[in-house]
Coordinates of C-alpha atoms in Angstrom, one line a residue:
A1 CA 105.9 116.0 88.3
A2 CA 103.4 115.8 91.2
A3 CA 104.0 112.1 91.5
L4 CA 107.8 112.5 91.6
L5 CA 107.4 115.1 94.4
S6 CA 105.2 112.7 96.3
K7 CA 107.3 109.5 96.1
F8 CA 110.3 108.7 93.8
N9 CA 109.1 105.2 92.9
L10 CA 106.1 106.8 91.2
A11 CA 108.5 107.6 88.4
A12 CA 107.4 104.2 87.1
I13 CA 104.2 105.8 85.9
L14 CA 106.2 107.2 83.0
V15 CA 106.2 103.6 81.5
V16 CA 102.4 103.7 81.4
I17 CA 102.3 107.3 80.1
E18 CA 104.8 106.5 77.4
A19 CA 102.9 103.4 76.3
A20 CA 99.7 105.4 76.0
V21 CA 101.3 108.2 74.1
T22 CA 103.1 105.7 71.7
W23 CA 99.9 103.8 71.1
V24 CA 98.0 107.0 70.2
A25 CA 100.7 107.9 67.7
W26 CA 100.9 104.5 66.2
R27 CA 97.1 104.0 65.7
H28 CA 96.9 107.0 63.4
A29 CA 96.8 105.3 60.0
S30 CA 97.0 108.6 58.1
G31 CA 99.4 111.4 58.8
R32 CA 101.9 109.1 60.3
R33 CA 104.8 111.6 60.1
Q34 CA 102.7 114.3 61.8
A35 CA 101.7 111.8 64.5
W36 CA 105.3 110.9 65.3
R37 CA 106.2 114.6 65.3
Q38 CA 103.5 115.2 67.8
W39 CA 104.9 112.2 69.8
I40 CA 108.2 113.9 70.0
W41 CA 106.7 117.2 71.1
V42 CA 104.5 115.4 73.8
N43 CA 107.5 113.7 75.2
L44 CA 109.5 116.9 75.3
L45 CA 106.5 118.6 77.0
I46 CA 106.4 115.8 79.6
V47 CA 110.1 116.0 80.4
G48 CA 110.1 119.8 80.4
V49 CA 107.1 120.3 82.7
A50 CA 108.4 117.5 85.1
A51 CA 111.9 119.1 85.2
L52 CA 110.4 122.5 85.8
L53 CA 108.1 121.5 88.6
A54 CA 110.1 118.7 90.3
G55 CA 113.7 119.2 89.1
W56 CA 114.6 121.3 92.1
W57 CA 113.9 118.3 94.4
F58 CA 116.5 116.1 92.7
A59 CA 119.0 119.0 92.7
R60 CA 118.5 119.4 96.4
N61 CA 119.1 115.7 97.0
Q62 CA 122.3 115.8 95.0
I63 CA 123.6 118.8 97.0
L64 CA 122.6 117.3 100.4
Y65 CA 123.2 113.5 99.9
G66 CA 125.5 113.3 96.9
E67 CA 122.8 111.5 94.7
P68 CA 119.6 112.7 93.2
T69 CA 117.0 110.2 94.6
G70 CA 117.8 110.2 98.3
F71 CA 117.4 106.4 98.3
E72 CA 120.8 105.7 99.7
K73 CA 119.9 107.9 102.7
L74 CA 116.7 106.0 103.1
T75 CA 118.5 102.7 103.2
E76 CA 120.8 104.1 105.9
L77 CA 117.8 104.6 108.1
W78 CA 115.8 101.4 107.3
G79 CA 118.6 99.1 106.3
V80 CA 119.1 97.4 103.0
R81 CA 118.8 93.8 101.6
D82 CA 120.8 92.1 99.0
P83 CA 118.3 91.3 96.2
R84 CA 120.3 88.2 95.2
E85 CA 119.5 86.7 98.6
S86 CA 116.1 88.1 99.5
F87 CA 113.8 86.7 96.7
G88 CA 112.2 84.1 99.0
L89 CA 111.8 86.6 101.8
A90 CA 110.1 89.1 99.4
V91 CA 107.7 86.4 98.2
S92 CA 106.8 85.5 101.8
E93 CA 106.0 89.2 102.5
L94 CA 103.5 89.5 99.7
P95 CA 100.5 88.4 101.9
Y96 CA 101.3 91.2 104.3
A97 CA 101.5 93.6 101.4
W98 CA 98.1 92.4 100.2
S99 CA 96.5 93.0 103.6
S100 CA 98.0 96.5 103.9
L101 CA 96.7 97.3 100.4
W102 CA 93.1 96.8 101.6
G103 CA 93.3 97.9 105.2
R104 CA 95.9 97.5 107.9
F105 CA 95.9 100.5 110.2
G106 CA 98.1 101.9 112.9
Y107 CA 101.3 101.3 110.9
G108 CA 100.2 97.7 110.5
Q109 CA 99.3 97.0 114.1
I110 CA 95.5 97.1 113.6
P111 CA 94.6 94.4 111.0
L112 CA 91.2 93.4 109.8
P113 CA 90.1 89.8 110.2
S114 CA 92.0 87.4 107.9
W115 CA 88.8 86.2 106.3
I116 CA 88.3 89.7 104.8
Y117 CA 91.7 89.5 103.1
G118 CA 91.0 86.0 102.0
T119 CA 87.6 87.0 100.5
L120 CA 89.2 89.8 98.6
F121 CA 91.8 87.5 97.2
G122 CA 89.1 85.0 96.3
V123 CA 87.3 87.8 94.3
L124 CA 90.6 88.5 92.5
L125 CA 90.8 84.8 91.5
L126 CA 87.2 84.8 90.3
S127 CA 87.9 87.8 88.1
V128 CA 91.0 86.1 86.7
S129 CA 88.8 83.0 86.0
G130 CA 86.4 85.4 84.1
Y131 CA 89.2 86.2 81.6
L132 CA 90.2 82.6 81.3
L133 CA 86.6 81.6 80.5
A134 CA 86.3 84.5 78.0
G135 CA 89.5 83.4 76.3
A136 CA 88.2 79.8 76.0
K137 CA 85.0 81.0 74.5
R138 CA 86.8 83.3 72.1
R139 CA 88.9 80.4 70.8
K140 CA 85.7 78.4 70.2
G141 CA 84.0 81.4 68.6
G142 CA 81.0 81.1 70.8
D143 CA 80.5 84.6 72.0
P144 CA 79.9 87.4 69.5
L145 CA 80.4 90.1 72.1
L146 CA 84.0 89.1 72.8
P147 CA 86.7 90.9 70.7
S148 CA 89.0 88.9 68.5
S149 CA 92.0 90.2 70.4
P150 CA 92.5 91.9 73.8
S151 CA 91.4 95.5 74.0
P152 CA 94.3 98.0 74.1
F153 CA 92.5 99.7 76.9
L154 CA 92.6 96.6 79.0
L155 CA 96.2 96.0 78.1
L156 CA 97.1 99.6 79.2
L157 CA 95.3 98.9 82.5
A158 CA 97.1 95.6 82.9
L159 CA 100.5 97.3 82.2
N160 CA 99.8 99.8 85.0
V161 CA 99.1 96.9 87.4
A162 CA 102.2 95.0 86.2
V163 CA 104.5 98.1 86.5
F164 CA 103.5 98.9 90.1
F165 CA 103.6 95.3 91.2
A166 CA 107.1 95.3 89.9
V167 CA 107.8 98.5 91.9
L168 CA 106.4 96.9 95.0
F169 CA 108.3 93.6 94.6
N170 CA 111.5 95.4 93.8
Y171 CA 111.2 97.4 97.0
L172 CA 110.6 94.1 98.9
L173 CA 113.9 92.8 97.5
V174 CA 116.0 95.8 98.7
S175 CA 114.3 97.1 101.8
P176 CA 113.0 95.5 105.1
A177 CA 110.3 98.2 105.2
G178 CA 108.9 97.2 101.8
P179 CA 105.7 95.2 102.4
M180 CA 103.4 98.2 102.3
G181 CA 100.4 98.1 100.0
R182 CA 100.6 101.9 99.5
F183 CA 103.4 101.3 96.9
F184 CA 100.7 99.7 94.7
F185 CA 98.1 102.5 95.2
P186 CA 98.8 104.2 91.8
A187 CA 97.6 101.0 90.1
L188 CA 94.7 100.3 92.5
S189 CA 92.1 102.0 90.2
S190 CA 93.4 99.9 87.2
L191 CA 93.1 96.8 89.3
A192 CA 89.6 97.7 90.3
I193 CA 88.5 98.1 86.7
L194 CA 90.2 94.9 85.6
M195 CA 88.7 92.9 88.5
F196 CA 85.2 94.2 87.8
Y197 CA 85.4 93.5 84.1
G198 CA 86.7 90.0 84.8
L199 CA 83.7 89.4 87.1
S200 CA 81.4 90.7 84.4
L201 CA 82.8 88.2 82.0
L202 CA 82.2 85.5 84.5
T203 CA 78.6 86.5 85.0
R204 CA 77.9 87.0 81.3
R205 CA 74.8 85.4 80.0
D206 CA 74.3 84.2 76.4
D207 CA 73.0 87.6 75.4
K208 CA 73.1 88.4 71.7
R209 CA 72.7 92.1 72.1
Q210 CA 75.6 94.0 70.6
T211 CA 76.6 97.6 70.4
T212 CA 76.0 99.3 67.0
D213 CA 79.2 101.4 67.4
H214 CA 81.9 99.1 66.1
R215 CA 84.5 101.5 67.4
A216 CA 83.5 101.0 71.0
P217 CA 85.8 98.9 73.2
A218 CA 84.7 95.5 74.4
F219 CA 83.6 96.7 77.8
A220 CA 81.3 99.3 76.3
V221 CA 78.6 96.7 75.8
Y222 CA 76.0 97.1 78.5
R223 CA 74.1 94.2 80.1
S224 CA 71.6 94.2 82.9
S225 CA 73.8 91.7 84.8
D226 CA 76.5 94.4 84.9
A227 CA 74.2 96.7 86.7
W228 CA 73.5 94.2 89.4
L229 CA 77.1 93.3 89.6
S230 CA 78.0 96.9 90.0
L231 CA 75.4 97.4 92.8
A232 CA 76.7 94.3 94.6
T233 CA 80.3 95.4 94.3
N234 CA 79.6 98.9 95.6
L235 CA 77.6 97.6 98.5
F236 CA 80.4 95.2 99.4
M237 CA 83.0 97.9 99.4
V238 CA 80.9 100.3 101.4
S239 CA 80.2 97.5 103.9
L240 CA 83.9 96.8 104.1
S241 CA 84.7 100.5 104.7
L242 CA 82.1 100.7 107.5
I243 CA 83.2 97.5 109.1
A244 CA 86.8 98.7 109.1
L245 CA 86.0 102.2 110.4
F246 CA 83.5 101.4 113.1
G247 CA 84.4 97.8 113.9
Y248 CA 88.2 98.0 114.1
L249 CA 89.7 101.5 113.6
A250 CA 87.4 103.5 115.9
P251 CA 87.6 101.0 118.8
A252 CA 91.4 100.8 118.5
Y253 CA 91.7 104.6 119.0
A254 CA 88.8 105.0 121.5
R255 CA 89.3 106.5 124.9
P256 CA 89.7 103.8 127.6
A257 CA 86.6 102.6 129.4
A258 CA 85.5 104.5 132.5
Y259 CA 84.3 103.1 135.8
D260 CA 82.0 104.6 138.5
A261 CA 83.3 105.7 141.9
G262 CA 81.3 103.0 143.7
T263 CA 82.6 100.1 141.6
T264 CA 84.0 97.2 143.5
L265 CA 87.6 96.8 142.1
P266 CA 89.9 93.8 142.1
N267 CA 92.9 94.1 144.4
A268 CA 91.7 97.5 145.6
G269 CA 94.2 99.9 147.0
D270 CA 95.5 103.5 147.0
I271 CA 98.9 103.7 145.3
R272 CA 99.6 107.3 144.4
F273 CA 102.0 108.5 141.7
D274 CA 103.0 112.0 142.8
S275 CA 99.9 114.0 143.3
F276 CA 98.4 113.4 139.8
V277 CA 96.9 109.9 139.7
A278 CA 96.1 107.0 142.0
L279 CA 96.0 103.3 141.2
R280 CA 92.8 102.2 142.8
G281 CA 93.0 98.5 141.8
Y282 CA 94.4 96.0 139.3
A283 CA 93.8 92.6 137.8
V284 CA 96.1 90.1 136.1
D285 CA 94.5 87.4 134.0
T286 CA 97.0 84.7 134.9
N287 CA 99.6 83.7 137.4
E288 CA 101.5 81.5 134.9
A289 CA 102.5 82.1 131.3
R290 CA 104.8 80.3 128.9
P291 CA 107.5 82.0 126.8
G292 CA 105.8 83.8 123.9
E293 CA 102.4 84.0 125.7
P294 CA 100.7 87.3 126.8
I295 CA 99.8 88.4 130.3
G296 CA 96.6 90.5 130.3
I297 CA 96.7 93.4 132.8
E298 CA 94.0 95.8 133.9
L299 CA 94.9 99.0 135.8
Y300 CA 92.1 101.1 137.5
W301 CA 93.2 104.7 137.6
E302 CA 91.7 107.8 139.2
V303 CA 93.0 111.2 138.2
L304 CA 93.6 113.6 141.2
A305 CA 95.0 116.6 139.3
T306 CA 95.9 117.5 135.8
P307 CA 99.6 116.7 135.1
P308 CA 101.8 119.4 133.5
G309 CA 102.4 117.3 130.4
D310 CA 102.3 113.8 128.8
Y311 CA 103.7 111.0 131.0
L312 CA 104.7 107.5 130.0
L313 CA 103.2 104.3 131.4
F314 CA 105.3 101.1 131.8
V315 CA 104.8 97.6 133.2
H316 CA 107.9 95.6 133.9
L317 CA 108.3 91.9 134.8
T318 CA 111.5 91.2 136.7
D319 CA 113.1 88.0 137.8
D320 CA 112.7 87.3 141.5
E321 CA 116.2 85.8 141.9
T322 CA 118.4 88.0 139.7
G323 CA 116.3 91.1 139.4
A324 CA 116.9 91.1 135.6
L325 CA 114.2 92.5 133.4
V326 CA 112.3 89.7 131.7
A327 CA 109.6 91.6 129.8
Q328 CA 108.5 95.2 129.5
R329 CA 105.7 97.3 128.0
D330 CA 106.4 101.0 127.6
T331 CA 103.5 103.0 126.3
H332 CA 101.2 106.0 126.9
P333 CA 98.0 106.0 128.9
G334 CA 95.2 104.5 127.0
L335 CA 97.8 103.2 124.6
G336 CA 98.2 106.8 123.4
N337 CA 94.4 107.4 123.2
F338 CA 94.1 109.2 126.5
P339 CA 97.4 111.2 127.1
S340 CA 97.9 112.6 130.6
S341 CA 97.7 116.2 129.3
Q342 CA 94.0 115.5 128.7
W343 CA 93.3 114.2 132.2
R344 CA 90.9 116.1 134.4
P345 CA 90.4 115.7 138.2
G346 CA 87.8 113.0 138.8
D347 CA 88.5 111.0 135.6
R348 CA 88.4 107.3 136.2
F349 CA 89.5 104.9 133.5
V350 CA 90.6 101.3 133.0
E351 CA 94.0 100.7 131.3
R352 CA 94.0 97.4 129.5
L353 CA 97.3 96.1 128.0
S354 CA 99.1 92.9 127.3
L355 CA 102.7 92.0 128.3
Y356 CA 104.2 89.4 126.1
L357 CA 106.9 87.1 127.5
P358 CA 109.8 86.8 125.1
E359 CA 110.3 83.4 123.4
T360 CA 113.8 83.3 124.9
A361 CA 112.6 83.7 128.5
Y362 CA 114.0 81.2 131.0
A363 CA 111.5 78.8 132.5
P364 CA 110.5 77.8 135.1
A365 CA 111.1 81.0 136.9
A366 CA 109.2 83.4 139.2
G367 CA 108.8 87.1 138.5
E368 CA 107.2 90.2 139.8
L369 CA 105.1 92.8 138.0
T370 CA 105.9 96.4 138.7

């Protein structure tokens, strides 16, 4: 019920819940009739509680939009794809979905270095190779700690991963706003356990120790190598979190750099915008740029008075001959990190931004920045 109220595609978790409930009922060798009677009651309880807590939401959607999920209204806002024609496009968007699963901030505009995503994918491949190696050993009968068949616990985790990958891919097929790793978040914990267990199989030594509890699952066997692997995994993930937070996320949202009053500025001047702020200087990193290339711009501002609200900042490149707008960058001061409502008299800051020439820009041509 809570999942349904959060996002409708989380209804897929019912497949995993039902698989677990059914397996519990099936594994009871005695009292089979009672077990299946409990299975029916559990399912009625699931449906009843979900309907009681979340049913009003679907009734509301039916009244407002004429269908219970609200998905048709969503496609009106974002657009819709024909799944019969978008399979290749959906596959091409999987790398973006992978990167946003691990860390891609600012609605995708602040990515981490590509090597981090590549390393994480390499770890995934290593964990898969652990399962392949274990399967080869099991067929040869060379490892007494390996079960004769896959553990139902691992299969349940794998089902959760498969279900929500299917949810993500299905959304890629029908929506241009689909390549978001958050759609896979309900299965992220299952993926983490499966990856770690795969790595532990890969690092397994020829250790003959075995649990005395024959009812314990395969991954209940403890080895010292698992402790070191666990330590390395946690240190890696903590490091990744700190790198993302302080190396990329914090700088991206930091207040723009300040400069001292006596600083020698490039192209110094005194261009005032109303009585609030003065442009004391500027710098442009190039006088020539090809279509598709950026132009780096620095604007040196000094605040004269606090504006009554938040103002926009724009840089326009216009064609000298026709006066047509060639490129534009409309944003907020500090790229939104230093809104004008926070300005105080005496503040001095450097606005750094990039203006990209469109690929379709006519060349050669001369233009003016304003």
